[in-house]
PDB file of N, CA and C in Angstrom:
ATOM      1  N   MET U   1      27.820  86.007 -36.967  1.00  0.00           N
ATOM      2  CA  MET U   1      28.516  85.530 -35.762  1.00  0.00           C
ATOM      3  C   MET U   1      28.537  83.971 -35.758  1.00  0.00           C
ATOM      4  N   ILE U   2      27.466  83.395 -36.268  1.00  0.00           N
ATOM      5  CA  ILE U   2      27.386  81.910 -36.251  1.00  0.00           C
ATOM      6  C   ILE U   2      28.589  81.338 -37.024  1.00  0.00           C
ATOM      7  N   GLU U   3      28.752  81.908 -38.244  1.00  0.00           N
ATOM      8  CA  GLU U   3      29.862  81.385 -39.042  1.00  0.00           C
ATOM      9  C   GLU U   3      31.238  81.681 -38.456  1.00  0.00           C
ATOM     10  N   ALA U   4      31.371  82.860 -37.900  1.00  0.00           N
ATOM     11  CA  ALA U   4      32.650  83.191 -37.233  1.00  0.00           C
ATOM     12  C   ALA U   4      32.911  82.293 -36.049  1.00  0.00           C
ATOM     13  N   PHE U   5      31.875  81.975 -35.279  1.00  0.00           N
ATOM     14  CA  PHE U   5      32.085  81.059 -34.138  1.00  0.00           C
ATOM     15  C   PHE U   5      32.531  79.655 -34.617  1.00  0.00           C
ATOM     16  N   HIS U   6      31.903  79.167 -35.618  1.00  0.00           N
ATOM     17  CA  HIS U   6      32.196  77.783 -36.068  1.00  0.00           C
ATOM     18  C   HIS U   6      33.533  77.730 -36.821  1.00  0.00           C
ATOM     19  N   SER U   7      34.043  78.858 -37.313  1.00  0.00           N
ATOM     20  CA  SER U   7      35.315  78.807 -38.053  1.00  0.00           C
ATOM     21  C   SER U   7      36.485  79.331 -37.194  1.00  0.00           C
ATOM     22  N   ARG U   8      36.296  79.473 -35.914  1.00  0.00           N
ATOM     23  CA  ARG U   8      37.347  80.049 -35.024  1.00  0.00           C
ATOM     24  C   ARG U   8      38.466  79.035 -34.937  1.00  0.00           C
ATOM     25  N   PRO U   9      39.719  79.491 -34.841  1.00  0.00           N
ATOM     26  CA  PRO U   9      40.859  78.580 -34.774  1.00  0.00           C
ATOM     27  C   PRO U   9      41.062  77.997 -33.424  1.00  0.00           C
ATOM     28  N   ALA U  10      40.529  78.618 -32.375  1.00  0.00           N
ATOM     29  CA  ALA U  10      40.787  78.088 -30.988  1.00  0.00           C
ATOM     30  C   ALA U  10      39.415  77.676 -30.441  1.00  0.00           C
ATOM     31  N   ASP U  11      39.436  77.204 -29.187  1.00  0.00           N
ATOM     32  CA  ASP U  11      38.221  76.716 -28.549  1.00  0.00           C
ATOM     33  C   ASP U  11      37.325  77.865 -28.026  1.00  0.00           C
ATOM     34  N   GLY U  12      37.921  79.037 -27.653  1.00  0.00           N
ATOM     35  CA  GLY U  12      37.179  80.173 -27.151  1.00  0.00           C
ATOM     36  C   GLY U  12      36.728  81.114 -28.272  1.00  0.00           C
ATOM     37  N   PHE U  13      35.903  82.071 -27.870  1.00  0.00           N
ATOM     38  CA  PHE U  13      35.393  83.098 -28.835  1.00  0.00           C
ATOM     39  C   PHE U  13      35.099  84.352 -28.030  1.00  0.00           C
ATOM     40  N   ARG U  14      35.525  85.483 -28.606  1.00  0.00           N
ATOM     41  CA  ARG U  14      35.276  86.772 -27.948  1.00  0.00           C
ATOM     42  C   ARG U  14      34.355  87.622 -28.764  1.00  0.00           C
ATOM     43  N   SER U  15      33.434  88.296 -28.098  1.00  0.00           N
ATOM     44  CA  SER U  15      32.506  89.204 -28.734  1.00  0.00           C
ATOM     45  C   SER U  15      32.491  90.553 -28.006  1.00  0.00           C
ATOM     46  N   ARG U  16      32.383  91.623 -28.768  1.00  0.00           N
ATOM     47  CA  ARG U  16      32.283  92.965 -28.196  1.00  0.00           C
ATOM     48  C   ARG U  16      30.839  93.420 -28.332  1.00  0.00           C
ATOM     49  N   SER U  17      30.331  93.985 -27.263  1.00  0.00           N
ATOM     50  CA  SER U  17      28.916  94.408 -27.243  1.00  0.00           C
ATOM     51  C   SER U  17      28.781  95.909 -27.226  1.00  0.00           C
ATOM     52  N   ARG U  18      27.656  96.348 -27.739  1.00  0.00           N
ATOM     53  CA  ARG U  18      27.340  97.798 -27.736  1.00  0.00           C
ATOM     54  C   ARG U  18      25.841  97.951 -27.457  1.00  0.00           C
ATOM     55  N   GLY U  19      25.408  99.166 -27.398  1.00  0.00           N
ATOM     56  CA  GLY U  19      24.023  99.393 -26.982  1.00  0.00           C
ATOM     57  C   GLY U  19      23.195 100.109 -28.066  1.00  0.00           C
ATOM     58  N   ALA U  20      22.101 100.676 -27.637  1.00  0.00           N
ATOM     59  CA  ALA U  20      21.161 101.387 -28.495  1.00  0.00           C
ATOM     60  C   ALA U  20      20.109 100.508 -29.129  1.00  0.00           C
ATOM     61  N   THR U  21      19.061 101.046 -29.694  1.00  0.00           N
ATOM     62  CA  THR U  21      17.971 100.307 -30.237  1.00  0.00           C
ATOM     63  C   THR U  21      18.426  99.349 -31.347  1.00  0.00           C
ATOM     64  N   PRO U  22      19.271  99.748 -32.290  1.00  0.00           N
ATOM     65  CA  PRO U  22      19.672  98.765 -33.326  1.00  0.00           C
ATOM     66  C   PRO U  22      20.385  97.549 -32.702  1.00  0.00           C
ATOM     67  N   ALA U  23      21.156  97.736 -31.674  1.00  0.00           N
ATOM     68  CA  ALA U  23      21.856  96.623 -31.009  1.00  0.00           C
ATOM     69  C   ALA U  23      20.809  95.694 -30.391  1.00  0.00           C
ATOM     70  N   ARG U  24      19.768  96.249 -29.775  1.00  0.00           N
ATOM     71  CA  ARG U  24      18.736  95.414 -29.151  1.00  0.00           C
ATOM     72  C   ARG U  24      18.107  94.469 -30.218  1.00  0.00           C
ATOM     73  N   HIS U  25      17.789  95.029 -31.369  1.00  0.00           N
ATOM     74  CA  HIS U  25      17.212  94.237 -32.414  1.00  0.00           C
ATOM     75  C   HIS U  25      18.177  93.173 -32.897  1.00  0.00           C
ATOM     76  N   CYS U  26      19.457  93.478 -32.980  1.00  0.00           N
ATOM     77  CA  CYS U  26      20.484  92.565 -33.419  1.00  0.00           C
ATOM     78  C   CYS U  26      20.612  91.462 -32.371  1.00  0.00           C
ATOM     79  N   TYR U  27      20.652  91.801 -31.067  1.00  0.00           N
ATOM     80  CA  TYR U  27      20.747  90.760 -30.044  1.00  0.00           C
ATOM     81  C   TYR U  27      19.522  89.842 -30.037  1.00  0.00           C
ATOM     82  N   GLU U  28      18.350  90.374 -30.197  1.00  0.00           N
ATOM     83  CA  GLU U  28      17.140  89.604 -30.242  1.00  0.00           C
ATOM     84  C   GLU U  28      17.190  88.630 -31.402  1.00  0.00           C
ATOM     85  N   ARG U  29      17.580  89.115 -32.553  1.00  0.00           N
ATOM     86  CA  ARG U  29      17.699  88.271 -33.767  1.00  0.00           C
ATOM     87  C   ARG U  29      18.751  87.194 -33.551  1.00  0.00           C
ATOM     88  N   LEU U  30      19.876  87.596 -32.976  1.00  0.00           N
ATOM     89  CA  LEU U  30      20.952  86.616 -32.674  1.00  0.00           C
ATOM     90  C   LEU U  30      20.511  85.546 -31.703  1.00  0.00           C
ATOM     91  N   ALA U  31      19.759  85.915 -30.692  1.00  0.00           N
ATOM     92  CA  ALA U  31      19.249  84.934 -29.764  1.00  0.00           C
ATOM     93  C   ALA U  31      18.306  83.940 -30.457  1.00  0.00           C
ATOM     94  N   ALA U  32      17.419  84.479 -31.376  1.00  0.00           N
ATOM     95  CA  ALA U  32      16.504  83.610 -32.056  1.00  0.00           C
ATOM     96  C   ALA U  32      17.209  82.743 -33.078  1.00  0.00           C
ATOM     97  N   ASP U  33      18.157  83.258 -33.819  1.00  0.00           N
ATOM     98  CA  ASP U  33      18.838  82.528 -34.887  1.00  0.00           C
ATOM     99  C   ASP U  33      19.964  81.647 -34.413  1.00  0.00           C
ATOM    100  N   ALA U  34      20.709  82.118 -33.390  1.00  0.00           N
ATOM    101  CA  ALA U  34      21.959  81.424 -33.010  1.00  0.00           C
ATOM    102  C   ALA U  34      21.863  80.841 -31.593  1.00  0.00           C
ATOM    103  N   GLY U  35      20.702  80.978 -30.969  1.00  0.00           N
ATOM    104  CA  GLY U  35      20.625  80.509 -29.621  1.00  0.00           C
ATOM    105  C   GLY U  35      21.083  79.105 -29.373  1.00  0.00           C
ATOM    106  N   THR U  36      20.803  78.213 -30.332  1.00  0.00           N
ATOM    107  CA  THR U  36      21.200  76.835 -30.204  1.00  0.00           C
ATOM    108  C   THR U  36      22.375  76.451 -31.136  1.00  0.00           C
ATOM    109  N   GLN U  37      22.766  77.358 -31.983  1.00  0.00           N
ATOM    110  CA  GLN U  37      23.843  77.053 -32.962  1.00  0.00           C
ATOM    111  C   GLN U  37      25.211  77.436 -32.414  1.00  0.00           C
ATOM    112  N   ILE U  38      25.266  78.151 -31.327  1.00  0.00           N
ATOM    113  CA  ILE U  38      26.551  78.609 -30.743  1.00  0.00           C
ATOM    114  C   ILE U  38      26.635  77.972 -29.317  1.00  0.00           C
ATOM    115  N   ASP U  39      27.794  77.506 -28.969  1.00  0.00           N
ATOM    116  CA  ASP U  39      28.013  77.038 -27.572  1.00  0.00           C
ATOM    117  C   ASP U  39      28.376  78.275 -26.769  1.00  0.00           C
ATOM    118  N   TRP U  40      27.391  78.930 -26.184  1.00  0.00           N
ATOM    119  CA  TRP U  40      27.600  80.203 -25.493  1.00  0.00           C
ATOM    120  C   TRP U  40      28.525  80.085 -24.326  1.00  0.00           C
ATOM    121  N   TRP U  41      28.743  78.890 -23.811  1.00  0.00           N
ATOM    122  CA  TRP U  41      29.716  78.714 -22.692  1.00  0.00           C
ATOM    123  C   TRP U  41      31.169  78.866 -23.169  1.00  0.00           C
ATOM    124  N   LYS U  42      31.373  79.023 -24.466  1.00  0.00           N
ATOM    125  CA  LYS U  42      32.679  79.270 -25.045  1.00  0.00           C
ATOM    126  C   LYS U  42      32.845  80.702 -25.500  1.00  0.00           C
ATOM    127  N   VAL U  43      31.886  81.575 -25.210  1.00  0.00           N
ATOM    128  CA  VAL U  43      31.874  82.942 -25.631  1.00  0.00           C
ATOM    129  C   VAL U  43      32.160  83.887 -24.446  1.00  0.00           C
ATOM    130  N   ASP U  44      33.130  84.750 -24.612  1.00  0.00           N
ATOM    131  CA  ASP U  44      33.440  85.819 -23.692  1.00  0.00           C
ATOM    132  C   ASP U  44      32.878  87.114 -24.264  1.00  0.00           C
ATOM    133  N   VAL U  45      32.116  87.879 -23.517  1.00  0.00           N
ATOM    134  CA  VAL U  45      31.455  89.107 -24.015  1.00  0.00           C
ATOM    135  C   VAL U  45      32.041  90.321 -23.275  1.00  0.00           C
ATOM    136  N   TYR U  46      32.494  91.259 -24.066  1.00  0.00           N
ATOM    137  CA  TYR U  46      33.074  92.482 -23.495  1.00  0.00           C
ATOM    138  C   TYR U  46      32.214  93.689 -23.870  1.00  0.00           C
ATOM    139  N   TRP U  47      32.106  94.654 -22.980  1.00  0.00           N
ATOM    140  CA  TRP U  47      31.291  95.850 -23.211  1.00  0.00           C
ATOM    141  C   TRP U  47      32.171  97.086 -23.245  1.00  0.00           C
ATOM    142  N   GLY U  48      31.773  98.050 -24.021  1.00  0.00           N
ATOM    143  CA  GLY U  48      32.376  99.398 -24.053  1.00  0.00           C
ATOM    144  C   GLY U  48      31.213 100.359 -23.870  1.00  0.00           C
ATOM    145  N   ASP U  49      30.702 100.479 -22.646  1.00  0.00           N
ATOM    146  CA  ASP U  49      29.591 101.333 -22.384  1.00  0.00           C
ATOM    147  C   ASP U  49      30.014 102.680 -21.937  1.00  0.00           C
ATOM    148  N   GLU U  50      29.856 103.708 -22.788  1.00  0.00           N
ATOM    149  CA  GLU U  50      30.390 105.026 -22.522  1.00  0.00           C
ATOM    150  C   GLU U  50      29.569 105.778 -21.428  1.00  0.00           C
ATOM    151  N   ARG U  51      28.488 105.192 -21.023  1.00  0.00           N
ATOM    152  CA  ARG U  51      27.577 105.912 -20.121  1.00  0.00           C
ATOM    153  C   ARG U  51      28.000 105.857 -18.643  1.00  0.00           C
ATOM    154  N   CYS U  52      28.709 104.856 -18.231  1.00  0.00           N
ATOM    155  CA  CYS U  52      29.135 104.724 -16.831  1.00  0.00           C
ATOM    156  C   CYS U  52      27.934 104.827 -15.873  1.00  0.00           C
ATOM    157  N   VAL U  53      26.992 103.899 -16.110  1.00  0.00           N
ATOM    158  CA  VAL U  53      25.821 103.797 -15.218  1.00  0.00           C
ATOM    159  C   VAL U  53      25.833 102.422 -14.519  1.00  0.00           C
ATOM    160  N   PRO U  54      25.090 102.232 -13.447  1.00  0.00           N
ATOM    161  CA  PRO U  54      24.993 100.939 -12.834  1.00  0.00           C
ATOM    162  C   PRO U  54      24.562  99.894 -13.853  1.00  0.00           C
ATOM    163  N   LEU U  55      24.988  98.650 -13.655  1.00  0.00           N
ATOM    164  CA  LEU U  55      24.700  97.582 -14.627  1.00  0.00           C
ATOM    165  C   LEU U  55      23.155  97.313 -14.746  1.00  0.00           C
ATOM    166  N   ASP U  56      22.415  97.631 -13.738  1.00  0.00           N
ATOM    167  CA  ASP U  56      20.924  97.400 -13.827  1.00  0.00           C
ATOM    168  C   ASP U  56      20.139  98.655 -14.251  1.00  0.00           C
ATOM    169  N   ASP U  57      20.836  99.748 -14.551  1.00  0.00           N
ATOM    170  CA  ASP U  57      20.215 100.975 -14.983  1.00  0.00           C
ATOM    171  C   ASP U  57      19.540 100.802 -16.375  1.00  0.00           C
ATOM    172  N   PRO U  58      18.429 101.383 -16.569  1.00  0.00           N
ATOM    173  CA  PRO U  58      17.744 101.269 -17.934  1.00  0.00           C
ATOM    174  C   PRO U  58      18.630 101.723 -19.077  1.00  0.00           C
ATOM    175  N   ALA U  59      19.585 102.606 -18.814  1.00  0.00           N
ATOM    176  CA  ALA U  59      20.485 103.055 -19.889  1.00  0.00           C
ATOM    177  C   ALA U  59      21.747 102.197 -20.054  1.00  0.00           C
ATOM    178  N   SER U  60      21.860 101.135 -19.305  1.00  0.00           N
ATOM    179  CA  SER U  60      23.050 100.276 -19.368  1.00  0.00           C
ATOM    180  C   SER U  60      23.081  99.400 -20.584  1.00  0.00           C
ATOM    181  N   ASN U  61      24.153  99.410 -21.359  1.00  0.00           N
ATOM    182  CA  ASN U  61      24.288  98.507 -22.476  1.00  0.00           C
ATOM    183  C   ASN U  61      24.452  97.065 -21.979  1.00  0.00           C
ATOM    184  N   TYR U  62      24.985  96.877 -20.835  1.00  0.00           N
ATOM    185  CA  TYR U  62      25.106  95.505 -20.252  1.00  0.00           C
ATOM    186  C   TYR U  62      23.659  94.941 -20.007  1.00  0.00           C
ATOM    187  N   ARG U  63      22.806  95.769 -19.391  1.00  0.00           N
ATOM    188  CA  ARG U  63      21.428  95.321 -19.172  1.00  0.00           C
ATOM    189  C   ARG U  63      20.748  94.996 -20.455  1.00  0.00           C
ATOM    190  N   LEU U  64      20.907  95.881 -21.408  1.00  0.00           N
ATOM    191  CA  LEU U  64      20.255  95.688 -22.719  1.00  0.00           C
ATOM    192  C   LEU U  64      20.692  94.342 -23.326  1.00  0.00           C
ATOM    193  N   ALA U  65      21.987  94.055 -23.363  1.00  0.00           N
ATOM    194  CA  ALA U  65      22.457  92.836 -23.958  1.00  0.00           C
ATOM    195  C   ALA U  65      22.060  91.562 -23.105  1.00  0.00           C
ATOM    196  N   ARG U  66      22.025  91.771 -21.806  1.00  0.00           N
ATOM    197  CA  ARG U  66      21.661  90.638 -20.929  1.00  0.00           C
ATOM    198  C   ARG U  66      20.168  90.287 -21.190  1.00  0.00           C
ATOM    199  N   GLU U  67      19.311  91.314 -21.239  1.00  0.00           N
ATOM    200  CA  GLU U  67      17.869  91.040 -21.447  1.00  0.00           C
ATOM    201  C   GLU U  67      17.552  90.554 -22.857  1.00  0.00           C
ATOM    202  N   ALA U  68      18.211  91.117 -23.864  1.00  0.00           N
ATOM    203  CA  ALA U  68      17.894  90.810 -25.263  1.00  0.00           C
ATOM    204  C   ALA U  68      18.617  89.557 -25.783  1.00  0.00           C
ATOM    205  N   LEU U  69      19.753  89.214 -25.191  1.00  0.00           N
ATOM    206  CA  LEU U  69      20.542  88.077 -25.708  1.00  0.00           C
ATOM    207  C   LEU U  69      20.880  87.059 -24.607  1.00  0.00           C
ATOM    208  N   LEU U  70      21.684  87.461 -23.663  1.00  0.00           N
ATOM    209  CA  LEU U  70      22.260  86.471 -22.730  1.00  0.00           C
ATOM    210  C   LEU U  70      21.228  85.695 -21.920  1.00  0.00           C
ATOM    211  N   ASP U  71      20.203  86.376 -21.403  1.00  0.00           N
ATOM    212  CA  ASP U  71      19.176  85.671 -20.674  1.00  0.00           C
ATOM    213  C   ASP U  71      18.411  84.673 -21.566  1.00  0.00           C
ATOM    214  N   ARG U  72      18.384  84.941 -22.842  1.00  0.00           N
ATOM    215  CA  ARG U  72      17.653  84.135 -23.789  1.00  0.00           C
ATOM    216  C   ARG U  72      18.430  82.874 -24.221  1.00  0.00           C
ATOM    217  N   VAL U  73      19.774  83.002 -24.258  1.00  0.00           N
ATOM    218  CA  VAL U  73      20.576  81.877 -24.673  1.00  0.00           C
ATOM    219  C   VAL U  73      21.212  81.075 -23.551  1.00  0.00           C
ATOM    220  N   GLY U  74      20.949  81.513 -22.352  1.00  0.00           N
ATOM    221  CA  GLY U  74      21.482  80.739 -21.188  1.00  0.00           C
ATOM    222  C   GLY U  74      22.878  81.243 -20.737  1.00  0.00           C
ATOM    223  N   ALA U  75      23.149  82.542 -20.951  1.00  0.00           N
ATOM    224  CA  ALA U  75      24.380  83.201 -20.488  1.00  0.00           C
ATOM    225  C   ALA U  75      25.529  82.921 -21.444  1.00  0.00           C
ATOM    226  N   ALA U  76      26.713  83.297 -21.010  1.00  0.00           N
ATOM    227  CA  ALA U  76      27.936  83.089 -21.790  1.00  0.00           C
ATOM    228  C   ALA U  76      29.026  82.596 -20.847  1.00  0.00           C
ATOM    229  N   ASN U  77      30.169  82.282 -21.391  1.00  0.00           N
ATOM    230  CA  ASN U  77      31.264  81.858 -20.544  1.00  0.00           C
ATOM    231  C   ASN U  77      31.614  82.870 -19.500  1.00  0.00           C
ATOM    232  N   ALA U  78      31.857  84.058 -19.990  1.00  0.00           N
ATOM    233  CA  ALA U  78      32.233  85.232 -19.099  1.00  0.00           C
ATOM    234  C   ALA U  78      31.776  86.511 -19.722  1.00  0.00           C
ATOM    235  N   THR U  79      31.414  87.427 -18.867  1.00  0.00           N
ATOM    236  CA  THR U  79      31.026  88.751 -19.304  1.00  0.00           C
ATOM    237  C   THR U  79      31.898  89.785 -18.613  1.00  0.00           C
ATOM    238  N   PHE U  80      32.317  90.748 -19.379  1.00  0.00           N
ATOM    239  CA  PHE U  80      33.215  91.791 -18.856  1.00  0.00           C
ATOM    240  C   PHE U  80      32.663  93.177 -19.092  1.00  0.00           C
ATOM    241  N   PRO U  81      31.688  93.577 -18.266  1.00  0.00           N
ATOM    242  CA  PRO U  81      31.136  94.914 -18.430  1.00  0.00           C
ATOM    243  C   PRO U  81      32.174  95.960 -18.043  1.00  0.00           C
ATOM    244  N   MET U  82      32.003  97.153 -18.557  1.00  0.00           N
ATOM    245  CA  MET U  82      32.899  98.271 -18.220  1.00  0.00           C
ATOM    246  C   MET U  82      32.641  98.653 -16.769  1.00  0.00           C
ATOM    247  N   ARG U  83      33.698  98.807 -15.998  1.00  0.00           N
ATOM    248  CA  ARG U  83      33.575  99.188 -14.583  1.00  0.00           C
ATOM    249  C   ARG U  83      34.021 100.619 -14.432  1.00  0.00           C
ATOM    250  N   CYS U  84      33.097 101.533 -14.270  1.00  0.00           N
ATOM    251  CA  CYS U  84      33.449 102.980 -14.101  1.00  0.00           C
ATOM    252  C   CYS U  84      34.220 103.240 -12.827  1.00  0.00           C
ATOM    253  N   ASP U  85      33.956 102.445 -11.801  1.00  0.00           N
ATOM    254  CA  ASP U  85      34.655 102.669 -10.508  1.00  0.00           C
ATOM    255  C   ASP U  85      36.152 102.324 -10.642  1.00  0.00           C
ATOM    256  N   ARG U  86      36.504 101.624 -11.729  1.00  0.00           N
ATOM    257  CA  ARG U  86      37.926 101.259 -11.894  1.00  0.00           C
ATOM    258  C   ARG U  86      38.598 102.151 -12.934  1.00  0.00           C
ATOM    259  N   GLY U  87      37.845 103.127 -13.435  1.00  0.00           N
ATOM    260  CA  GLY U  87      38.419 104.036 -14.417  1.00  0.00           C
ATOM    261  C   GLY U  87      38.483 103.464 -15.795  1.00  0.00           C
ATOM    262  N   ARG U  88      37.670 102.422 -16.096  1.00  0.00           N
ATOM    263  CA  ARG U  88      37.695 101.850 -17.404  1.00  0.00           C
ATOM    264  C   ARG U  88      36.270 101.745 -17.909  1.00  0.00           C
TER     265      ARG U  88
END
């Protein structure tokens, strides 16, 4: 992701997020390795969480990514979690 961020053609960057234990390890590693190498205020994060649970639910992919990555790097430009109440 670090290389992709720095070689992007435009100023913004989009990332898609997912869940489960392997993703947690990936996010924790990304926070440790890229926490200061990426300007997170230029990153938009999108979720595809098939569970349709509240964002603070222990099963929420949004919560997992927030705890393992976003809270550690100081957030991102924008986050777009899946909203079950909107049918998406």
